[in-house]
Amino acid sequence: MNVFILPFVSVVLLCSVLATDAAIRNYKFVLEDTVYTKLCSNSTILTINGQSPGPTIVARKGDLVNVDLVNNASHHVTIHWHGVKMPRYPWWDGPEFVTQCPIKPGQRFKYSIVLSDEEGTLWWHAHNDWSRATVYGALVILPEKGDNYPFPTPAAEFPLLIGEWWKADIQEVMEEFLKSGGDPNNSDAFLLNGQPGDLYPCSKQDTFKVTVEFGKTYLFRLVNSIMNNIMFFKIANHNITVVGSDASYTKHLDSDYITISPGQTIDFLLHANQTPSHYYMAARVYASSGIFDTGITTGIIEYAGNYTPPTNLTVPDFPDFNDTHASVNFTNQLKSLADKKHPVDVPQTVDKTLFFTVSVNLRNCSSNTSCEGPGGGRLLASVNNITLLLPNTSILEAYYNNIPGVYTPDFPESPLYQFNYTGPITPNLQDPENGTRVLVLEHNTNVELVFQATNIVGGIDHPMHLHGHSFYVVGSDLGNFDQNVHPQNYNLKDPPLMETIAVPRNGWTAIRFKANNPGVWFMHCHFERHVSWGMGMTFIIKNGKGRNAQMAPPPPDMPKCT
Ligand SMILES: *[C@@H]1O[C@H](CO)[C@@H](O)[C@H](O)[C@H]1NC(C)=O
Ligand SMILES: *[C@@H]1O[C@H](CO)[C@@H](O)[C@H](O)[C@H]1NC(C)=O
Ligand SMILES: *[C@@H]1O[C@H](CO)[C@@H](O)[C@H](O)[C@H]1NC(C)=O
Ligand SMILES: *[C@@H]1O[C@H](CO)[C@@H](O)[C@H](O)[C@H]1NC(C)=O
Ligand SMILES: *[C@@H]1O[C@H](CO)[C@@H](O)[C@H](O)[C@H]1NC(C)=O
Ligand SMILES: *[C@@H]1O[C@H](CO)[C@@H](O)[C@H](O)[C@H]1NC(C)=O
Ligand SMILES: *[C@@H]1O[C@H](CO)[C@@H](O)[C@H](O)[C@H]1NC(C)=O
Ligand SMILES: *[C@@H]1O[C@H](CO)[C@@H](O)[C@H](O)[C@H]1NC(C)=O
Ligand SMILES: *[C@@H]1O[C@H](CO)[C@@H](O)[C@H](O)[C@H]1NC(C)=O
Ligand SMILES: *[C@@H]1O[C@H](CO)[C@@H](O)[C@H](O)[C@H]1NC(C)=O
Ligand SMILES: *[C@@H]1O[C@H](CO)[C@@H](O)[C@H](O)[C@H]1NC(C)=O
Ligand SMILES: *[C@@H]1O[C@H](CO)[C@@H](O)[C@H](O)[C@H]1NC(C)=O
Ligand SMILES: [Cu+2]
């Protein structure tokens, strides 16, 4: 690991965010082109330090983690520290053309991960084009020194990342579907910690395994790192106990399956209390629309001891791939721990109410050659009917340096046209408007944001992710949101604190957060094809009063845009 010294300005400013016992930790990440053999095929992929998934970062609550990134690959990159609020430091948040320009081959950039109140499991991933397919890893945030988990200390713990594998070059997959206007090619396999498991061809040896001892309890840090799907996860013959999500503790939830969105993390306990044997842990798709079935990825839980292992393991019995009730039901049961040590701080009053429709869209092909979307159209996606066109410089830099012409500060707070969002859709509603619009908020605004999924092009779930903040999920249901009815049933007592939440197909989800982090923060769907089609927007949160409410100046090594 390489140690580096922070520039003077940053050291001074960062002292104010570092808790007394917090440590500074240093990692070195080298982006490389690496050949991997999987599914009887060789592929050249982007890796960090030759690995995919990349290194697990381990820190304690409140630490500062420096990551010295060297790009030794043939492709550019940016990295996002998913779920880390980065108070006052949007410069290191990562989304390409929102907070930074790409780190080109041969270049280097020193990120710092500024941890504050996060505790549990997060992850990191590339945030440029489709590079995150292979450039991702776990970020484990332990309790402060001398502090414990709010559950009995597990015998051992394991990060468990669900990934996705294309035999083809991932950038070609991306370029092809953006050109054709249709859906991207499905991947060839799902992965658990980089291994497809033995239900795919040539994968018997490529199976993730953990050994457990009867009678003990283990902590699994499950991350959905895949590109385009919400997943069901199950362990054969065992129930699990959820204890956290998105680096925030939850009330204990016993369940025989998990639903997890791309971007989301679930910490769960496994009690090794079944007959000693080998059992599958497995993940497969939940898809409310279309079929993106790429099979079942499996790993194996092996009990220690002397017994004859079974020759055939039983694949767990999953909910139907299109079982919206099973998907939504699991997510709706997550509640904050809400005890004395982990209080809930949901805004009880609201200063700004936002209503955002989230839609997949369809546009006529520009030429008279037909596109590959439905009816020969081109698929797009939008928030409040604005399909995002990213600029070729960073929005953050344009904001900080007052560069005109990069964005407009007029993102709509509610839809310009109201319609029956979840009812039948007329073709004139399908084509969105282009835009690079931002929504500017005063510091410390209490925001309520209702996401309304629409039925345009048939409707689908949207796992929405906000940078720079966590939010409380105060309500969710199927159908149209009704301002006169639904807020009366909001959970303001123990709502879960998340940074990614799946808005159900043709349903709505209401979140609340305090906009207390000055800077420029991306908000987008975590289905990669949807964000590529334009389902994203940007918040600018203005500086407040006092030094701790001011955005920090840029680090000196920000990558240049030209
Ligand atoms: C993968 O590459 C290695 C080394 O070049 C080669 O020996 C092997 O045959 C290749 N495998 C496939 C499936 O192409
Ligand atoms: C990667 O590193 C090697 C050895 O240091 C160097 O020869 C090569 O030019 C580097 N490639 C890139 C793209 O930076
Ligand atoms: C996508 O799938 C189509 C149909 O199977 C195939 O012809 C094409 O080569 C694939 N594209 C990539 C980039 O692999
Ligand atoms: C798991 O929980 C279900 C009820 O949710 C129960 O029927 C089942 O017996 C439990 N299985 C185990 C292995 O404890
Ligand atoms: C799920 O798909 C099956 C088969 O494609 C279909 O019969 C069933 O009606 C679908 N269920 C839901 C809830 O859409
Ligand atoms: C979730 O499913 C369980 C068991 O089927 C049921 O008891 C519960 O009411 C459901 N919860 C919701 C919110 O639908
Ligand atoms: C899109 O194409 C359809 C069918 O070709 C046509 O009827 C419609 O007018 C076109 N819409 C626009 C906005 O050009
Ligand atoms: C549209 O089609 C016509 C007739 O097939 C052809 O002459 C023309 O070049 C095409 N235009 C475009 C933009 O492809
Ligand atoms: C960036 O976009 C602007 C406006 O679209 C254009 O004028 C400029 O040439 C572009 N710059 C680069 C480096 O591509
Ligand atoms: C909206 O569409 C749904 C589905 O067709 C229908 O059940 C509902 O009554 C419609 N709502 C209004 C206000 O028209
Ligand atoms: C989106 O904006 C376009 C262009 O103004 C308009 O034609 C379309 O009807 C709008 N759709 C919705 C759902 O508002
Ligand atoms: C919207 O953006 C696309 C892609 O840049 C461009 O081809 C199209 O002409 C734009 N449409 C409008 C109405 O500006
Ligand atoms: Cu989406």
Short mmCIF file of C-alpha atoms in Angstrom, two decimals, residues 45-382:
data_model
loop_
_atom_site.label_atom_id
_atom_site.label_comp_id
_atom_site.label_asym_id
_atom_site.label_seq_id
_atom_site.Cartn_x
_atom_site.Cartn_y
_atom_site.Cartn_z
CA ILE A 45 -11.73 -6.86 -18.42
CA LEU A 46 -10.89 -3.82 -16.32
CA THR A 47 -9.73 -4.75 -12.82
CA ILE A 48 -8.36 -3.05 -9.74
CA ASN A 49 -5.00 -4.56 -8.73
CA GLY A 50 -5.69 -7.45 -11.11
CA GLN A 51 -8.90 -8.45 -9.29
CA SER A 52 -12.63 -8.39 -10.01
CA PRO A 53 -14.30 -7.93 -7.57
CA GLY A 54 -11.54 -5.58 -6.43
CA PRO A 55 -10.06 -5.18 -2.95
CA THR A 56 -12.36 -4.95 0.08
CA ILE A 57 -11.79 -1.67 1.90
CA VAL A 58 -12.11 -2.03 5.68
CA ALA A 59 -12.45 1.03 7.93
CA ARG A 60 -14.13 2.13 11.13
CA LYS A 61 -16.95 4.61 11.45
CA GLY A 62 -15.67 8.16 10.94
CA ASP A 63 -12.31 7.18 9.41
CA LEU A 64 -10.71 8.87 6.43
CA VAL A 65 -9.66 6.43 3.70
CA ASN A 66 -7.21 7.63 1.04
CA VAL A 67 -7.29 5.76 -2.25
CA ASP A 68 -4.46 6.54 -4.63
CA LEU A 69 -5.83 5.55 -8.04
CA VAL A 70 -3.39 4.92 -10.88
CA ASN A 71 -4.84 4.23 -14.30
CA ASN A 72 -2.62 1.66 -15.97
CA ALA A 73 -5.37 0.36 -18.28
CA SER A 74 -6.36 1.22 -21.84
CA HIS A 75 -9.65 2.81 -20.74
CA HIS A 76 -10.53 5.86 -18.63
CA VAL A 77 -12.27 5.55 -15.25
CA THR A 78 -13.86 7.35 -12.28
CA ILE A 79 -14.76 5.72 -8.93
CA HIS A 80 -17.83 6.33 -6.74
CA TRP A 81 -17.86 5.45 -3.02
CA HIS A 82 -21.44 4.28 -3.03
CA GLY A 83 -23.46 5.42 0.00
CA VAL A 84 -20.67 7.54 1.53
CA LYS A 85 -22.01 11.05 2.10
CA MET A 86 -18.60 12.75 1.65
CA PRO A 87 -19.67 15.80 3.69
CA ARG A 88 -18.48 18.97 1.88
CA TYR A 89 -16.34 16.92 -0.55
CA PRO A 90 -18.32 16.28 -3.75
CA TRP A 91 -14.95 16.47 -5.59
CA TRP A 92 -14.19 12.85 -4.64
CA ASP A 93 -17.73 11.49 -5.22
CA GLY A 94 -16.95 10.15 -8.68
CA PRO A 95 -19.80 10.33 -11.23
CA GLU A 96 -18.28 11.18 -14.58
CA PHE A 97 -19.27 14.61 -15.95
CA VAL A 98 -21.28 15.36 -12.78
CA THR A 99 -18.48 15.84 -10.23
CA GLN A 100 -15.35 15.07 -12.23
CA CYS A 101 -13.84 14.36 -15.61
CA PRO A 102 -12.39 10.94 -16.43
CA ILE A 103 -9.01 9.72 -15.18
CA LYS A 104 -7.39 8.88 -18.49
CA PRO A 105 -4.92 6.05 -19.18
CA GLY A 106 -1.57 6.97 -17.63
CA GLN A 107 -3.17 9.46 -15.19
CA ARG A 108 -3.54 9.32 -11.43
CA PHE A 109 -6.03 10.78 -8.92
CA LYS A 110 -5.97 10.68 -5.13
CA TYR A 111 -9.46 10.08 -3.78
CA SER A 112 -10.34 10.36 -0.11
CA ILE A 113 -13.39 8.57 1.23
CA VAL A 114 -14.77 10.88 3.91
CA LEU A 115 -16.73 8.64 6.28
CA SER A 116 -19.08 10.22 8.83
CA ASP A 117 -22.11 8.43 10.33
CA GLU A 118 -22.14 5.40 7.99
CA GLU A 119 -21.75 2.04 9.79
CA GLY A 120 -22.21 -1.34 8.14
CA THR A 121 -21.72 -2.27 4.51
CA LEU A 122 -21.26 -0.06 1.48
CA TRP A 123 -19.33 -0.60 -1.73
CA TRP A 124 -17.35 1.20 -4.39
CA HIS A 125 -17.66 1.04 -8.16
CA ALA A 126 -16.64 2.75 -11.40
CA HIS A 127 -19.03 5.57 -12.35
CA ASN A 128 -18.21 6.08 -16.03
CA ASP A 129 -19.94 4.37 -18.98
CA TRP A 130 -20.37 0.64 -18.17
CA SER A 131 -17.01 0.08 -16.45
CA ARG A 132 -18.62 -0.80 -13.14
CA ALA A 133 -19.53 -4.25 -14.57
CA THR A 134 -16.08 -5.42 -13.42
CA VAL A 135 -14.69 -2.46 -11.41
CA TYR A 136 -16.33 -2.79 -7.99
CA GLY A 137 -15.66 -4.00 -4.45
CA ALA A 138 -16.94 -3.98 -0.87
CA LEU A 139 -16.49 -1.16 1.67
CA VAL A 140 -16.85 -2.52 5.20
CA ILE A 141 -17.38 0.07 7.95
CA LEU A 142 -16.91 -1.39 11.42
CA PRO A 143 -18.17 0.30 14.62
CA GLU A 144 -15.85 2.84 16.24
CA LYS A 145 -12.96 1.47 18.28
CA GLY A 146 -14.29 0.01 21.54
CA ASP A 147 -17.86 -0.12 20.22
CA ASN A 148 -19.81 -3.25 19.21
CA TYR A 149 -22.46 -4.35 16.75
CA PRO A 150 -26.02 -4.01 18.06
CA PHE A 151 -26.24 -7.85 17.87
CA PRO A 152 -24.09 -10.67 19.27
CA THR A 153 -20.59 -10.70 17.75
CA PRO A 154 -20.65 -13.17 14.85
CA ALA A 155 -18.15 -16.06 14.66
CA ALA A 156 -16.96 -14.67 11.30
CA GLU A 157 -18.12 -12.28 8.60
CA PHE A 158 -18.05 -12.34 4.80
CA PRO A 159 -18.66 -9.74 2.10
CA LEU A 160 -20.91 -11.31 -0.54
CA LEU A 161 -21.10 -9.38 -3.80
CA ILE A 162 -23.57 -10.35 -6.50
CA GLY A 163 -21.98 -9.60 -9.86
CA GLU A 164 -22.70 -10.07 -13.52
CA TRP A 165 -20.53 -11.42 -16.35
CA TRP A 166 -20.54 -10.78 -20.08
CA LYS A 167 -18.23 -12.86 -22.25
CA ALA A 168 -18.26 -9.91 -24.69
CA ASP A 169 -16.38 -6.65 -24.15
CA ILE A 170 -18.62 -4.60 -21.86
CA GLN A 171 -18.01 -1.30 -23.67
CA GLU A 172 -19.07 -2.98 -26.95
CA VAL A 173 -22.26 -4.19 -25.29
CA MET A 174 -22.93 -0.60 -24.21
CA GLU A 175 -22.10 1.04 -27.52
CA GLU A 176 -24.18 -1.50 -29.42
CA PHE A 177 -27.44 -0.96 -27.53
CA LEU A 178 -27.06 2.81 -27.39
CA LYS A 179 -26.61 2.81 -31.17
CA SER A 180 -29.43 0.36 -31.91
CA GLY A 181 -31.98 2.02 -29.62
CA GLY A 182 -33.03 -1.36 -28.19
CA ASP A 183 -32.28 -3.27 -24.99
CA PRO A 184 -28.69 -4.29 -24.17
CA ASN A 185 -27.66 -7.92 -24.57
CA ASN A 186 -28.24 -9.98 -21.46
CA SER A 187 -25.17 -11.00 -19.51
CA ASP A 188 -23.97 -14.61 -19.66
CA ALA A 189 -23.96 -15.29 -15.91
CA PHE A 190 -24.51 -13.86 -12.46
CA LEU A 191 -21.67 -14.17 -9.95
CA LEU A 192 -21.21 -14.53 -6.19
CA ASN A 193 -17.90 -12.95 -5.18
CA GLY A 194 -16.75 -13.20 -8.79
CA GLN A 195 -17.68 -16.89 -9.22
CA PRO A 196 -20.63 -18.09 -11.34
CA GLY A 197 -21.14 -21.32 -9.39
CA ASP A 198 -21.73 -24.82 -10.69
CA LEU A 199 -25.01 -24.36 -12.58
CA TYR A 200 -23.25 -22.58 -15.48
CA PRO A 201 -20.96 -24.24 -18.05
CA CYS A 202 -17.30 -24.81 -17.06
CA SER A 203 -17.93 -23.42 -13.59
CA LYS A 204 -17.67 -26.36 -11.22
CA GLN A 205 -14.35 -25.06 -9.91
CA ASP A 206 -15.54 -21.43 -9.99
CA THR A 207 -17.78 -21.59 -6.96
CA PHE A 208 -17.64 -19.40 -3.87
CA LYS A 209 -17.62 -21.48 -0.65
CA VAL A 210 -17.70 -20.70 3.05
CA THR A 211 -17.17 -23.12 5.91
CA VAL A 212 -19.35 -22.79 9.00
CA GLU A 213 -19.50 -24.60 12.33
CA PHE A 214 -22.76 -25.97 13.64
CA GLY A 215 -24.24 -23.78 16.37
CA LYS A 216 -22.43 -20.59 15.37
CA THR A 217 -23.74 -17.39 13.80
CA TYR A 218 -22.18 -15.62 10.80
CA LEU A 219 -22.57 -12.12 9.37
CA PHE A 220 -22.91 -11.79 5.59
CA ARG A 221 -22.55 -8.39 3.93
CA LEU A 222 -24.60 -8.81 0.76
CA VAL A 223 -24.16 -6.23 -2.03
CA ASN A 224 -26.06 -6.14 -5.31
CA SER A 225 -23.30 -5.00 -7.68
CA ILE A 226 -24.96 -6.13 -10.89
CA MET A 227 -25.86 -3.82 -13.74
CA ASN A 228 -29.51 -4.26 -14.62
CA ASN A 229 -31.52 -6.38 -12.20
CA ILE A 230 -33.15 -6.52 -8.83
CA MET A 231 -32.29 -9.95 -7.38
CA PHE A 232 -33.82 -12.53 -5.09
CA PHE A 233 -31.30 -14.21 -2.78
CA LYS A 234 -31.85 -17.39 -0.75
CA ILE A 235 -29.97 -19.98 1.27
CA ALA A 236 -31.30 -23.53 1.00
CA ASN A 237 -32.90 -24.88 4.21
CA HIS A 238 -32.03 -21.78 6.23
CA ASN A 239 -33.81 -18.60 7.22
CA ILE A 240 -31.73 -15.48 7.65
CA THR A 241 -31.98 -12.46 9.98
CA VAL A 242 -31.55 -9.05 8.38
CA VAL A 243 -29.75 -6.60 10.71
CA GLY A 244 -28.81 -3.72 8.40
CA SER A 245 -29.12 -2.14 4.97
CA ASP A 246 -27.15 0.63 3.23
CA ALA A 247 -24.80 1.12 6.23
CA SER A 248 -27.60 1.66 8.73
CA TYR A 249 -28.88 -0.87 11.26
CA THR A 250 -32.39 -2.25 10.94
CA LYS A 251 -34.78 -4.01 13.28
CA HIS A 252 -34.17 -7.74 13.07
CA LEU A 253 -36.15 -9.23 10.22
CA ASP A 254 -36.40 -13.01 9.86
CA SER A 255 -37.03 -14.15 6.32
CA ASP A 256 -36.46 -17.11 4.04
CA TYR A 257 -35.44 -14.87 1.10
CA ILE A 258 -34.02 -11.42 0.37
CA THR A 259 -34.87 -8.89 -2.34
CA ILE A 260 -31.93 -6.63 -3.15
CA SER A 261 -31.70 -3.77 -5.67
CA PRO A 262 -28.59 -2.83 -7.60
CA GLY A 263 -26.76 -0.38 -5.35
CA GLN A 264 -28.35 -1.70 -2.16
CA THR A 265 -26.61 -3.64 0.62
CA ILE A 266 -28.19 -6.06 3.13
CA ASP A 267 -26.36 -7.28 6.23
CA PHE A 268 -27.78 -10.55 7.52
CA LEU A 269 -27.00 -13.18 10.14
CA LEU A 270 -26.96 -16.87 9.29
CA HIS A 271 -27.49 -19.24 12.19
CA ALA A 272 -25.74 -22.51 11.29
CA ASN A 273 -28.42 -24.64 12.92
CA GLN A 274 -29.29 -27.24 10.29
CA THR A 275 -28.07 -30.82 9.79
CA PRO A 276 -24.35 -30.54 8.94
CA SER A 277 -24.10 -30.81 5.16
CA HIS A 278 -23.51 -28.64 2.08
CA TYR A 279 -26.17 -26.06 1.13
CA TYR A 280 -26.52 -23.68 -1.79
CA MET A 281 -26.73 -19.94 -1.36
CA ALA A 282 -28.13 -18.58 -4.60
CA ALA A 283 -29.34 -15.48 -6.43
CA ARG A 284 -31.64 -15.05 -9.40
CA VAL A 285 -33.58 -12.28 -11.10
CA TYR A 286 -36.72 -10.50 -10.01
CA ALA A 287 -38.10 -8.85 -13.16
CA SER A 288 -41.45 -7.06 -13.19
CA SER A 289 -41.32 -6.51 -16.93
CA GLY A 290 -39.54 -8.41 -19.66
CA ILE A 291 -37.45 -11.48 -18.97
CA PHE A 292 -33.81 -10.94 -18.19
CA ASP A 293 -33.20 -14.49 -17.04
CA THR A 294 -29.51 -15.25 -17.04
CA GLY A 295 -29.82 -18.23 -14.71
CA ILE A 296 -28.97 -18.85 -11.08
CA THR A 297 -25.63 -18.11 -9.46
CA THR A 298 -24.73 -20.40 -6.57
CA GLY A 299 -22.23 -20.56 -3.76
CA ILE A 300 -21.95 -23.27 -1.11
CA ILE A 301 -22.23 -23.19 2.69
CA GLU A 302 -20.20 -26.13 3.97
CA TYR A 303 -20.64 -27.25 7.56
CA ALA A 304 -17.40 -28.43 9.16
CA GLY A 305 -17.36 -32.03 10.43
CA ASN A 306 -17.22 -35.65 9.39
CA TYR A 307 -20.13 -36.56 7.14
CA THR A 308 -20.60 -37.60 3.54
CA PRO A 309 -21.37 -34.46 1.51
CA PRO A 310 -24.42 -34.78 -0.74
CA THR A 311 -23.68 -35.44 -4.43
CA ASN A 312 -26.50 -33.14 -5.59
CA LEU A 313 -27.43 -29.96 -3.78
CA THR A 314 -30.99 -28.67 -3.90
CA VAL A 315 -31.46 -25.30 -5.58
CA PRO A 316 -33.53 -23.12 -3.22
CA ASP A 317 -37.13 -22.55 -4.18
CA PHE A 318 -37.29 -18.89 -5.30
CA PRO A 319 -40.34 -16.66 -5.61
CA ASP A 320 -41.49 -16.43 -9.27
CA PHE A 321 -39.22 -14.16 -11.30
CA ASN A 322 -42.15 -11.74 -11.73
CA ASP A 323 -43.56 -11.92 -8.17
CA THR A 324 -43.91 -8.20 -7.42
CA HIS A 325 -45.63 -8.96 -4.12
CA ALA A 326 -42.64 -10.98 -2.86
CA SER A 327 -40.23 -8.28 -4.00
CA VAL A 328 -42.10 -5.33 -2.49
CA ASN A 329 -43.13 -7.19 0.65
CA PHE A 330 -39.54 -7.87 1.70
CA THR A 331 -38.44 -4.26 1.11
CA ASN A 332 -41.45 -2.81 2.92
CA GLN A 333 -40.64 -4.79 6.05
CA LEU A 334 -37.26 -3.06 6.56
CA LYS A 335 -37.41 -0.66 9.55
CA SER A 336 -34.79 1.42 11.30
CA LEU A 337 -33.42 0.03 14.53
CA ALA A 338 -34.62 3.27 16.17
CA ASP A 339 -33.17 2.74 19.65
CA LYS A 340 -31.47 5.19 22.01
CA LYS A 341 -28.06 4.69 20.42
CA HIS A 342 -29.40 4.71 16.85
CA PRO A 343 -32.08 7.42 16.87
CA VAL A 344 -34.25 8.20 13.87
CA ASP A 345 -33.86 11.75 12.60
CA VAL A 346 -36.55 11.89 9.92
CA PRO A 347 -37.70 15.45 9.10
CA GLN A 348 -41.10 15.85 10.77
CA THR A 349 -41.86 18.98 8.77
CA VAL A 350 -41.15 19.63 5.10
CA ASP A 351 -39.81 22.83 3.48
CA LYS A 352 -39.80 21.59 -0.09
CA THR A 353 -42.08 18.99 -1.66
CA LEU A 354 -40.84 17.40 -4.86
CA PHE A 355 -42.74 15.03 -7.12
CA PHE A 356 -40.66 13.19 -9.73
CA THR A 357 -42.05 10.86 -12.35
CA VAL A 358 -39.61 8.14 -13.41
CA SER A 359 -40.21 6.68 -16.87
CA VAL A 360 -38.77 4.60 -19.63
CA ASN A 361 -39.51 6.44 -22.88
CA LEU A 362 -39.69 5.92 -26.61
CA ARG A 363 -38.57 8.32 -29.32
CA ASN A 364 -38.97 8.04 -33.08
CA CYS A 365 -35.78 7.09 -34.83
CA SER A 366 -34.04 10.13 -36.24
CA SER A 367 -33.38 8.58 -39.65
CA ASN A 368 -35.69 6.42 -41.68
CA THR A 369 -33.80 3.32 -40.62
CA SER A 370 -35.73 1.56 -37.88
CA CYS A 371 -34.40 1.36 -34.32
CA GLU A 372 -34.58 -1.81 -32.23
CA GLY A 373 -36.85 -0.49 -29.46
CA PRO A 374 -40.59 -1.34 -29.35
CA GLY A 375 -42.39 -0.39 -32.60
CA GLY A 376 -39.09 0.51 -34.28
CA GLY A 377 -38.47 3.36 -31.82
CA ARG A 378 -35.48 4.30 -29.67
CA LEU A 379 -35.64 3.56 -25.94
CA LEU A 380 -34.82 6.45 -23.57
CA ALA A 381 -35.61 7.20 -19.93
CA SER A 382 -36.35 10.30 -17.90
#
